[in-house]
Coordinates of C-alpha atoms in Angstrom, one line a residue:
Chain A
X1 CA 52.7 88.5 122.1
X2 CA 54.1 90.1 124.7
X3 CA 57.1 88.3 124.8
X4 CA 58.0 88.8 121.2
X5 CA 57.3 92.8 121.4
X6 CA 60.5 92.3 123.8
X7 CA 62.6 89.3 122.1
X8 CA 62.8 90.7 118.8
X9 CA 64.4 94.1 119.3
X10 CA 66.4 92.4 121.4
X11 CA 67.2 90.0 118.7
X12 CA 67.5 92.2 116.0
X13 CA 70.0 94.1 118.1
X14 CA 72.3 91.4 118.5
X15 CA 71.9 90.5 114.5
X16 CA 73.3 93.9 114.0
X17 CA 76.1 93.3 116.2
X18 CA 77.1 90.4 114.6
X19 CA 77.1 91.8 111.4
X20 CA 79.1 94.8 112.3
X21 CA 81.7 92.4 114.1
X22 CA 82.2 90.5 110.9
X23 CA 82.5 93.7 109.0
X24 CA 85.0 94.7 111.2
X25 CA 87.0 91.5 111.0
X26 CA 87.0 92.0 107.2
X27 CA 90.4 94.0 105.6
X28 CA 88.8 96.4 103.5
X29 CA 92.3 96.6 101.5
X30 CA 92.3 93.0 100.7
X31 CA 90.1 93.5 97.1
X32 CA 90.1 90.4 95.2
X33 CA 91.9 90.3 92.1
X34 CA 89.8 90.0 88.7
X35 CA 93.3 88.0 87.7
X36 CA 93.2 84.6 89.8
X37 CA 92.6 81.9 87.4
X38 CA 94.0 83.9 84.0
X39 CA 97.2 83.5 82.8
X40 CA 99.9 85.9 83.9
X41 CA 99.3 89.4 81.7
X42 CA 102.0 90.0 78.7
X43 CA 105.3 91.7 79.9
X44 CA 108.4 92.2 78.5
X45 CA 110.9 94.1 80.9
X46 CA 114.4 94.2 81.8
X47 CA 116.2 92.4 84.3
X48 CA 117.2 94.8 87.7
X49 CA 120.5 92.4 87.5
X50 CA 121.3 92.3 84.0
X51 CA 119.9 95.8 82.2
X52 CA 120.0 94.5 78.8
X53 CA 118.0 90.6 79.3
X54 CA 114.3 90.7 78.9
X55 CA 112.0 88.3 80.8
X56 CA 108.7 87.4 79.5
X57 CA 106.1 85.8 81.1
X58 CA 107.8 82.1 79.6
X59 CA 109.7 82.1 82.7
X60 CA 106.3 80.9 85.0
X61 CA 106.4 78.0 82.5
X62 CA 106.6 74.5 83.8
X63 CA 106.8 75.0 87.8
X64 CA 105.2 76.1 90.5
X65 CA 106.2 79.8 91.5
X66 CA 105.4 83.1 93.7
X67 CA 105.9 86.3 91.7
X68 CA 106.7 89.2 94.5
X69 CA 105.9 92.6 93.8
X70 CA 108.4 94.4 95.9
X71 CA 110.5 98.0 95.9
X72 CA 112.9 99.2 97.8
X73 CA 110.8 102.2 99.4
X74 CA 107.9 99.9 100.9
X75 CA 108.9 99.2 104.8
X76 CA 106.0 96.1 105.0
X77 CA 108.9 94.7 102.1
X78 CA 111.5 95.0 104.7
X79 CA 109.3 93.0 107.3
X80 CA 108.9 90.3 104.9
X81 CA 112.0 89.8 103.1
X82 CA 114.0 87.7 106.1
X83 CA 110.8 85.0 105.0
X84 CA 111.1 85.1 101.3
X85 CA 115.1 84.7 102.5
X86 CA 113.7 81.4 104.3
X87 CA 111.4 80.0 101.6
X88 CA 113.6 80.4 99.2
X89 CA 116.1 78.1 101.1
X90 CA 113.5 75.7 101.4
X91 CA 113.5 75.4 97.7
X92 CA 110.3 77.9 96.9
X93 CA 110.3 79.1 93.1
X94 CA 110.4 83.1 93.8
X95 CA 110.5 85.5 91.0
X96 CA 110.8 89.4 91.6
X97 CA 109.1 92.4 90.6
X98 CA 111.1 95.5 91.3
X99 CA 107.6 98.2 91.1
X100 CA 108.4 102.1 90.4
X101 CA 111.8 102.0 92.2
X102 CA 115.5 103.0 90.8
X103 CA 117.8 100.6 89.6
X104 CA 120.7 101.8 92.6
X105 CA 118.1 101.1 95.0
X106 CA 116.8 98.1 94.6
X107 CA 120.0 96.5 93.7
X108 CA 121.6 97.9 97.0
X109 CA 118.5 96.4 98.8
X110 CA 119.6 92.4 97.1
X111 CA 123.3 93.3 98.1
X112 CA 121.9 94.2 101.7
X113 CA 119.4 92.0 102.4
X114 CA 120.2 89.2 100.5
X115 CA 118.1 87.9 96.9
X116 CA 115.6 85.1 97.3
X117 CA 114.7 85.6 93.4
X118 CA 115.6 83.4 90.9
X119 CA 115.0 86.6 88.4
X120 CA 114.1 90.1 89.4
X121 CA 111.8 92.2 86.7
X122 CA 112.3 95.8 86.7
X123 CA 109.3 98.0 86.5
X124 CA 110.4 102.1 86.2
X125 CA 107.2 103.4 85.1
X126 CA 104.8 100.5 87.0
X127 CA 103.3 100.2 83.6
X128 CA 103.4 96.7 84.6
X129 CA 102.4 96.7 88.2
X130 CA 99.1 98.2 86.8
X131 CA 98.7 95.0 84.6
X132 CA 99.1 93.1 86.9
X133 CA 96.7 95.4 89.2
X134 CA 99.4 96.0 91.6
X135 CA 97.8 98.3 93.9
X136 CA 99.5 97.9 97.6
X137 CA 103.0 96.1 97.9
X138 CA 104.2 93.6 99.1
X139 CA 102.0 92.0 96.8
X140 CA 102.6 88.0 95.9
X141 CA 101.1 85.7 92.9
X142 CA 101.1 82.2 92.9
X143 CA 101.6 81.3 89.5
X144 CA 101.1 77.1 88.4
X145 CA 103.3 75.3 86.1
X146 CA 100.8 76.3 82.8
X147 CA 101.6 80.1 83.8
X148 CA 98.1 80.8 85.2
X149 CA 97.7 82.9 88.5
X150 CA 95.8 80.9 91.2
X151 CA 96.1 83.2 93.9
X152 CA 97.1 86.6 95.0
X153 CA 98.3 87.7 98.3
X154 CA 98.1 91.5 99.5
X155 CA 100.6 92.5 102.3
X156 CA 103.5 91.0 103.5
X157 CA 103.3 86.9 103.9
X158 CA 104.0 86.0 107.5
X159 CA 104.7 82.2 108.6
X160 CA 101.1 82.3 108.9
X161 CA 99.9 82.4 105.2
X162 CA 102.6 80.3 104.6
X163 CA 101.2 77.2 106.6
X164 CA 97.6 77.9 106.4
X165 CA 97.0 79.1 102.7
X166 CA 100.1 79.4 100.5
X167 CA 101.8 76.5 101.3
X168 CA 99.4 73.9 100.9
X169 CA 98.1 75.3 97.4
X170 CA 101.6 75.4 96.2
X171 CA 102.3 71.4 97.4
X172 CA 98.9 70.9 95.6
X173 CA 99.7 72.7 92.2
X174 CA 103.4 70.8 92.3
X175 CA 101.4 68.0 92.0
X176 CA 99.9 68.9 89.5
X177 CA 101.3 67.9 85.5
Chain B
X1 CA 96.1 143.8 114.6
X2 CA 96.0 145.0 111.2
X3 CA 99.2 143.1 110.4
X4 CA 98.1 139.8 112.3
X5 CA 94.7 139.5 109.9
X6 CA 97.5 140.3 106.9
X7 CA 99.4 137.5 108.0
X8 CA 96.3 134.9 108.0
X9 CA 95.1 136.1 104.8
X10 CA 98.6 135.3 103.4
X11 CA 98.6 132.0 105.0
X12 CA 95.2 130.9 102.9
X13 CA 95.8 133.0 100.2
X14 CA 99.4 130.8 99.7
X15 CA 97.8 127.7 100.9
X16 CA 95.3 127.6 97.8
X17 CA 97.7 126.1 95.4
X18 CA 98.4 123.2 97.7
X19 CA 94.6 122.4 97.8
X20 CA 95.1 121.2 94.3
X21 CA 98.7 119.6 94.5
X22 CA 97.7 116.3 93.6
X23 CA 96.1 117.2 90.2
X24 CA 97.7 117.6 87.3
X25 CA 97.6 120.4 84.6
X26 CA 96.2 118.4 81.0
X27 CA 95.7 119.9 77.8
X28 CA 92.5 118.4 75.8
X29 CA 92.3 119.7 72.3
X30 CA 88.3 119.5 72.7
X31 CA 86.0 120.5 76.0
X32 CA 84.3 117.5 75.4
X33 CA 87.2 115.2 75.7
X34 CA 88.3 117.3 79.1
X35 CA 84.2 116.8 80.5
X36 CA 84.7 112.9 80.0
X37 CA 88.4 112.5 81.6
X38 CA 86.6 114.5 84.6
X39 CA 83.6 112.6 84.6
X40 CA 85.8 109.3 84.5
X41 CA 87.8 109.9 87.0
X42 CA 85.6 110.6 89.2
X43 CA 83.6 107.5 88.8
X44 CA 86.7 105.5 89.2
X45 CA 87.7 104.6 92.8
X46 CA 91.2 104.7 94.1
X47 CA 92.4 101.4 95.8
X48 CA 95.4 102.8 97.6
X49 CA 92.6 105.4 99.5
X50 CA 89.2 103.7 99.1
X51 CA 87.0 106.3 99.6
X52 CA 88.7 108.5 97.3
X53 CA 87.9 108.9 93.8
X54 CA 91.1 108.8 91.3
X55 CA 90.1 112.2 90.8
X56 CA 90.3 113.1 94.5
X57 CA 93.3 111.1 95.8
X58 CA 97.2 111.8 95.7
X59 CA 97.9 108.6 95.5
X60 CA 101.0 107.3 93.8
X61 CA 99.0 104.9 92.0
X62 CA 96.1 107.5 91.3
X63 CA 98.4 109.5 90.0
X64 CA 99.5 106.8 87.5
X65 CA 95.5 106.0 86.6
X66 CA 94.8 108.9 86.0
X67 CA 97.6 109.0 83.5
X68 CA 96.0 106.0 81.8
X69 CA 93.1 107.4 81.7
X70 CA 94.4 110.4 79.9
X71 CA 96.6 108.2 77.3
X72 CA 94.1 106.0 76.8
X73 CA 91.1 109.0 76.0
X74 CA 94.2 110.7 74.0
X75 CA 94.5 107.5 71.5
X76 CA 90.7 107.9 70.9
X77 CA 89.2 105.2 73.0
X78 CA 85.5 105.5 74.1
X79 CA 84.5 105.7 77.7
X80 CA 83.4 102.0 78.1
X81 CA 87.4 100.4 76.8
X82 CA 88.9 102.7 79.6
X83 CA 86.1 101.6 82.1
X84 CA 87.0 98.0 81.0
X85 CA 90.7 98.7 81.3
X86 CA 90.2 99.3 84.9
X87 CA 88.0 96.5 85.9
X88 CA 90.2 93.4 83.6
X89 CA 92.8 94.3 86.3
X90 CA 91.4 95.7 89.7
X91 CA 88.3 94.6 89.2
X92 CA 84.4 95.8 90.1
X93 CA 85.9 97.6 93.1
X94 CA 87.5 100.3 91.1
X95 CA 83.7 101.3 90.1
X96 CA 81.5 103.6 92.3
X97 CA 78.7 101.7 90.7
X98 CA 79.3 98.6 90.4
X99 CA 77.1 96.5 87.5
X100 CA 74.4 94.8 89.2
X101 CA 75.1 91.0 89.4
X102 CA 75.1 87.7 91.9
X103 CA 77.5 88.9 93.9
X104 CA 76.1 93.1 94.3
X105 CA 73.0 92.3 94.5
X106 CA 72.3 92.9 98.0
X107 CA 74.3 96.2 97.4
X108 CA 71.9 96.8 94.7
X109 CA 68.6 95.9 97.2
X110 CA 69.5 96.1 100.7
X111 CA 68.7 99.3 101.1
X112 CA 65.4 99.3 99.8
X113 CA 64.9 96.1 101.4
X114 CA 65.8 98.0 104.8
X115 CA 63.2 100.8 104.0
X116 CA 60.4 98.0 103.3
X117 CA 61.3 96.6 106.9
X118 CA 61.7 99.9 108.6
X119 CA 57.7 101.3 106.8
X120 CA 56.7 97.8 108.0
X121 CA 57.8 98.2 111.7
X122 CA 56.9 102.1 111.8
X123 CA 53.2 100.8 110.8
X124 CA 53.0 98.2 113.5
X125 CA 53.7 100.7 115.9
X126 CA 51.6 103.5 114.8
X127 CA 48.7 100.6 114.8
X128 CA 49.6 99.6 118.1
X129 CA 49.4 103.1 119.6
X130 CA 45.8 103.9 117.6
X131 CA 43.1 103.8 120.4
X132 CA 40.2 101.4 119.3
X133 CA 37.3 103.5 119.1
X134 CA 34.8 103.3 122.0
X135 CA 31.4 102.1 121.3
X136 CA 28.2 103.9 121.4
X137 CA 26.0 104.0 124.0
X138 CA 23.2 102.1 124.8
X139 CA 20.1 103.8 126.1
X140 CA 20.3 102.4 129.7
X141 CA 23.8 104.0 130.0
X142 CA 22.7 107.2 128.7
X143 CA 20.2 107.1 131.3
X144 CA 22.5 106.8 133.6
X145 CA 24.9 109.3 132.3
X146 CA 22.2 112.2 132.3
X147 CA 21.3 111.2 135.7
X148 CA 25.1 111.1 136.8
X149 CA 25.2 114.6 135.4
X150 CA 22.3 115.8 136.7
X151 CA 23.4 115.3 140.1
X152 CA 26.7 116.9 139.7
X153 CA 24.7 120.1 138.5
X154 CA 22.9 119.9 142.3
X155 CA 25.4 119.2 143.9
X156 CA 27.7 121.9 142.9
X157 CA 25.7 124.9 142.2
X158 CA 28.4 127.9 142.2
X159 CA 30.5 126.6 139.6

């Protein structure tokens, strides 16, 4: 009895520790999206490249791709872009989502930086980054070959994600019919 | 020092409209409708600052919300659409109270589980520090006690 009056304080203590470490380990801005598993919300907007084409959501149809949410005014976009540059060599599907920019800037950012989308959306109002409960960018969806979401990444992705989470889920869905 | 109090009372008396910088002016054809875009919005949490209300933050994307909101109440749409609006993309975060289910449930009863464990503990120790009480006398130890007392009185006549 004695004992115990001074072990479990003691032990109680260190339970609260723990759990304060892990909360502090947690990033409070990575809110998981209500979206993963639907299919990719309705759109219908303009092309940043070619004003008068509209893309709908039939372009996620029948391979594995990474929609991007990106704009030319978000500095953690700069960070990541030289590694969208890379997948895209590698052969990744990326598609673009140009969120509450102008049209000057983000094009000038493509011609500067280079364009690892195979299409870039163009989202004035971010009517459509609210669908698709854009909330921080760099934002990136991996989209299957059915057009459903299977994952959402918040922040830019480093080398990191890549290998560890992205990567693999993409090899998996490409096998996928 | 008359001029230097003038100066600071310009300084907050210009600062006031910045105060509210982030909000914008609505019109609502009805106080009622104006009472639930308030009440709404400040239920509804922003996720660029999280412990902000839409209502309270000058968030780009609060800004936009709220604008939502306001379109949404405009066309006519009752209070639980717009909530529903919110959650279908952002999810249960966006709410300052969530719906209690699997996953909020210790959201929900932590706290009053907490409280249960603190009364619990706070009663073990007031127990712990509760002298037992002593037991009464027998007649030899009275005896004895009157005769102890007796002898003080002899001993220490004066005081």
């Amino acid at each position: 009895m004695f004992k115990l009056k001074f072990i479990l304080p003691l032990a109680l203590f260190f339970a609260l520790v723990i759990l304060l470490a892990v909360g502090l380990r947690l990033n409070p801005r990575e809110v998981p999206s209500p979206l993963v598993g639907r299919p990719a919300p309705a759109f219908t907007l303009p092309s940043l490249l070619k004003p008068e084409q509209s893309i709908t959501p039939d372009i996620f149809q029948g391979r594995v791709s990474l929609f991007n949410v990106w704009a030319s005014w978000c500095v953690a976009c700069r960070q990541e872009h030289p590694y969208l540059m890379q997948l895209a060599r590698e052969g990744v599907t990326l598609y673009g989502l140009d969120y509450k920019d102008t049209r000057e800037a983000g094009l000038g950012w493509l011609d500067k930086l280079g364009n690892p989308y195979r299409q870039v959306l163009f989202d004035e109002s971010g009517k459509a980054g609210i669908d698709w409960g854009v909330y921080g960018v760099p934002e990136t969806f991996v989209i299957d070959k059915q057009g459903i979401i299977r994952y959402k990444h918040i922040g830019p992705i480093t080398p990191k994600d890549w290998e560890e989470k992205i990567g693999p889920l993409v090899r998996y869905l490409e096998k996928q019919p | 020092m008359k001029g230097r109090y003038f100066v600071l009372l310009l300084f907050f008396v210009l600062s006031v409209p910045f105060v509210h910088a982030g909000i914008e002016v609505r019109e609502f054809p009805d106080a009622r409708l104006e009472q639930r875009y308030h009440r709404l919005i400040g239920e509804l949490r922003c996720l660029v600052c999280q412990n902000q209300s839409l209502a309270d933050s000058n968030a780009d994307l609060a800004e936009d919300l709220r604008d939502e909101v306001y379109a949404m109440l405009m066309a006519g749409k009752p209070d639980r659409e717009i909530v529903a609006f919110l959650v279908a993309r952002y999810g249960d975060f966006v709410l300052y109270r969530p719906p209690v289910k699997k996953t909020t449930l210790l959201l929900w009863l932590g706290p009053f589980a907490a409280l249960l464990v603190a009364g619990w503990v706070l009663w073990r120790i007031g127990k712990a520090r509760t002298p037992e009480p002593a037991a009464p006398l027998n007649e030899e130890e009275q005896q004895k006690v009157r005769k102890l007392l007796q002898q003080q009185n002899r001993e220490e006549p004066g005081s």
